[in-house]
């Protein structure tokens, strides 16, 4: 039986940086896959966390979305769905980011 978990966040939900030092994404991927395997989860939707800091506004949102897309590209069987994020406070630039994420 395949089990699809619909809710895996990448990054912080309570504030802080999405990047957690050099090699953080490899460590996160390894730990995430190990946890999924231990619980019989074969696939997951990967989502951007909502607590990332945004000193550079839309650029930070774009980086967050790129990281989520990288999970899907790294392991499309395990992470077939990547969900980005947009910030309403970024105004019309959020609409452009929706278009961009649809292409990645």
PDB file of C-alpha atoms in Angstrom:
ATOM      1  CA  UNK A   1       0.000   0.000   0.000  1.00  0.00           C
ATOM      2  CA  UNK A   2       1.262   3.474  -0.837  1.00  0.00           C
ATOM      3  CA  UNK A   3       0.761   6.181   1.759  1.00  0.00           C
ATOM      4  CA  UNK A   4       0.731   9.839   0.673  1.00  0.00           C
ATOM      5  CA  UNK A   5       1.315  12.438   3.387  1.00  0.00           C
ATOM      6  CA  UNK A   6      -0.174  15.737   2.278  1.00  0.00           C
ATOM      7  CA  UNK A   7       1.653  18.044   4.677  1.00  0.00           C
ATOM      8  CA  UNK A   8       5.457  18.368   4.959  1.00  0.00           C
ATOM      9  CA  UNK A   9       6.834  21.862   5.593  1.00  0.00           C
ATOM     10  CA  UNK A  10      10.384  22.852   4.662  1.00  0.00           C
ATOM     11  CA  UNK A  11      11.822  25.512   6.933  1.00  0.00           C
ATOM     12  CA  UNK A  12      10.658  27.234  10.054  1.00  0.00           C
ATOM     13  CA  UNK A  13       7.041  27.639  11.086  1.00  0.00           C
ATOM     14  CA  UNK A  14       7.899  30.000  13.938  1.00  0.00           C
ATOM     15  CA  UNK A  15      10.331  32.459  12.395  1.00  0.00           C
ATOM     16  CA  UNK A  16      13.970  32.362  11.522  1.00  0.00           C
ATOM     17  CA  UNK A  17      15.868  31.585   8.403  1.00  0.00           C
ATOM     18  CA  UNK A  18      14.966  28.909   5.900  1.00  0.00           C
ATOM     19  CA  UNK A  19      18.674  28.203   5.513  1.00  0.00           C
ATOM     20  CA  UNK A  20      20.189  26.555   8.551  1.00  0.00           C
ATOM     21  CA  UNK A  21      23.906  26.547   7.759  1.00  0.00           C
ATOM     22  CA  UNK A  22      25.865  24.817   5.059  1.00  0.00           C
ATOM     23  CA  UNK A  23      24.437  21.469   4.008  1.00  0.00           C
ATOM     24  CA  UNK A  24      21.131  22.013   5.830  1.00  0.00           C
ATOM     25  CA  UNK A  25      19.028  20.853   2.881  1.00  0.00           C
ATOM     26  CA  UNK A  26      20.921  17.559   2.549  1.00  0.00           C
ATOM     27  CA  UNK A  27      20.541  16.941   6.281  1.00  0.00           C
ATOM     28  CA  UNK A  28      16.849  17.849   6.152  1.00  0.00           C
ATOM     29  CA  UNK A  29      16.265  15.550   3.170  1.00  0.00           C
ATOM     30  CA  UNK A  30      18.066  12.630   4.843  1.00  0.00           C
ATOM     31  CA  UNK A  31      16.143  13.037   8.112  1.00  0.00           C
ATOM     32  CA  UNK A  32      12.830  13.571   6.318  1.00  0.00           C
ATOM     33  CA  UNK A  33      13.200  10.427   4.182  1.00  0.00           C
ATOM     34  CA  UNK A  34      14.318   8.378   7.196  1.00  0.00           C
ATOM     35  CA  UNK A  35      11.235   9.518   9.153  1.00  0.00           C
ATOM     36  CA  UNK A  36       8.955   8.803   6.213  1.00  0.00           C
ATOM     37  CA  UNK A  37      10.417   5.309   5.789  1.00  0.00           C
ATOM     38  CA  UNK A  38      10.115   4.579   9.506  1.00  0.00           C
ATOM     39  CA  UNK A  39       6.417   5.457   9.336  1.00  0.00           C
ATOM     40  CA  UNK A  40       5.613   3.726   6.061  1.00  0.00           C
ATOM     41  CA  UNK A  41       5.047   6.981   4.165  1.00  0.00           C
ATOM     42  CA  UNK A  42       5.953   6.525   0.501  1.00  0.00           C
ATOM     43  CA  UNK A  43       5.203  10.010  -0.854  1.00  0.00           C
ATOM     44  CA  UNK A  44       4.524  13.502   0.391  1.00  0.00           C
ATOM     45  CA  UNK A  45       3.499  16.942  -0.742  1.00  0.00           C
ATOM     46  CA  UNK A  46       6.246  19.365   0.214  1.00  0.00           C
ATOM     47  CA  UNK A  47       5.231  22.869   1.273  1.00  0.00           C
ATOM     48  CA  UNK A  48       7.024  26.094   2.063  1.00  0.00           C
ATOM     49  CA  UNK A  49       6.944  26.994   5.735  1.00  0.00           C
ATOM     50  CA  UNK A  50       5.248  30.258   6.562  1.00  0.00           C
ATOM     51  CA  UNK A  51       7.617  31.469   9.286  1.00  0.00           C
ATOM     52  CA  UNK A  52      10.608  32.416   7.140  1.00  0.00           C
ATOM     53  CA  UNK A  53      12.126  35.854   7.626  1.00  0.00           C
ATOM     54  CA  UNK A  54      11.669  38.328   4.771  1.00  0.00           C
ATOM     55  CA  UNK A  55      14.199  41.168   4.927  1.00  0.00           C
ATOM     56  CA  UNK A  56      14.325  41.119   1.116  1.00  0.00           C
ATOM     57  CA  UNK A  57      10.578  40.703   0.585  1.00  0.00           C
ATOM     58  CA  UNK A  58       9.602  38.942  -2.628  1.00  0.00           C
ATOM     59  CA  UNK A  59      13.173  37.665  -3.122  1.00  0.00           C
ATOM     60  CA  UNK A  60      12.894  35.696   0.126  1.00  0.00           C
ATOM     61  CA  UNK A  61       9.566  34.248  -0.985  1.00  0.00           C
ATOM     62  CA  UNK A  62      11.094  33.293  -4.323  1.00  0.00           C
ATOM     63  CA  UNK A  63      14.007  31.574  -2.564  1.00  0.00           C
ATOM     64  CA  UNK A  64      11.566  29.645  -0.391  1.00  0.00           C
ATOM     65  CA  UNK A  65       9.640  28.500  -3.452  1.00  0.00           C
ATOM     66  CA  UNK A  66      12.859  27.500  -5.222  1.00  0.00           C
ATOM     67  CA  UNK A  67      13.833  25.324  -2.263  1.00  0.00           C
ATOM     68  CA  UNK A  68      10.461  23.572  -2.304  1.00  0.00           C
ATOM     69  CA  UNK A  69      10.767  23.018  -6.064  1.00  0.00           C
ATOM     70  CA  UNK A  70      14.268  21.590  -5.518  1.00  0.00           C
ATOM     71  CA  UNK A  71      12.791  18.847  -3.314  1.00  0.00           C
ATOM     72  CA  UNK A  72      10.460  17.821  -6.108  1.00  0.00           C
ATOM     73  CA  UNK A  73      13.310  17.865  -8.641  1.00  0.00           C
ATOM     74  CA  UNK A  74      15.610  15.927  -6.303  1.00  0.00           C
ATOM     75  CA  UNK A  75      13.158  13.108  -5.671  1.00  0.00           C
ATOM     76  CA  UNK A  76      10.010  13.371  -7.810  1.00  0.00           C
ATOM     77  CA  UNK A  77       8.771   9.913  -6.807  1.00  0.00           C
ATOM     78  CA  UNK A  78       8.919  10.697  -3.108  1.00  0.00           C
ATOM     79  CA  UNK A  79       7.866  14.378  -3.456  1.00  0.00           C
ATOM     80  CA  UNK A  80       5.605  14.547  -6.520  1.00  0.00           C
ATOM     81  CA  UNK A  81       3.796  17.688  -5.312  1.00  0.00           C
ATOM     82  CA  UNK A  82       5.541  20.952  -4.390  1.00  0.00           C
ATOM     83  CA  UNK A  83       3.422  23.794  -3.016  1.00  0.00           C
ATOM     84  CA  UNK A  84       4.824  27.294  -3.084  1.00  0.00           C
ATOM     85  CA  UNK A  85       3.778  30.350  -1.171  1.00  0.00           C
ATOM     86  CA  UNK A  86       2.976  33.964  -1.992  1.00  0.00           C
ATOM     87  CA  UNK A  87       2.566  36.945   0.293  1.00  0.00           C
ATOM     88  CA  UNK A  88      -0.414  39.255  -0.312  1.00  0.00           C
ATOM     89  CA  UNK A  89       1.631  42.153   1.047  1.00  0.00           C
ATOM     90  CA  UNK A  90       3.927  41.817  -1.972  1.00  0.00           C
ATOM     91  CA  UNK A  91       1.048  43.082  -4.117  1.00  0.00           C
ATOM     92  CA  UNK A  92       1.166  42.422  -7.842  1.00  0.00           C
ATOM     93  CA  UNK A  93       4.619  40.863  -7.499  1.00  0.00           C
ATOM     94  CA  UNK A  94       2.806  37.948  -5.849  1.00  0.00           C
ATOM     95  CA  UNK A  95       0.877  37.399  -9.071  1.00  0.00           C
ATOM     96  CA  UNK A  96       4.158  37.221 -10.998  1.00  0.00           C
ATOM     97  CA  UNK A  97       5.469  34.731  -8.435  1.00  0.00           C
ATOM     98  CA  UNK A  98       2.401  32.549  -8.920  1.00  0.00           C
ATOM     99  CA  UNK A  99       3.179  32.482 -12.640  1.00  0.00           C
ATOM    100  CA  UNK A 100       6.843  31.752 -12.019  1.00  0.00           C
ATOM    101  CA  UNK A 101       6.183  28.879  -9.621  1.00  0.00           C
ATOM    102  CA  UNK A 102       3.837  27.332 -12.132  1.00  0.00           C
ATOM    103  CA  UNK A 103       6.824  27.100 -14.487  1.00  0.00           C
ATOM    104  CA  UNK A 104       9.317  25.550 -12.015  1.00  0.00           C
TER     105      UNK A 104
END
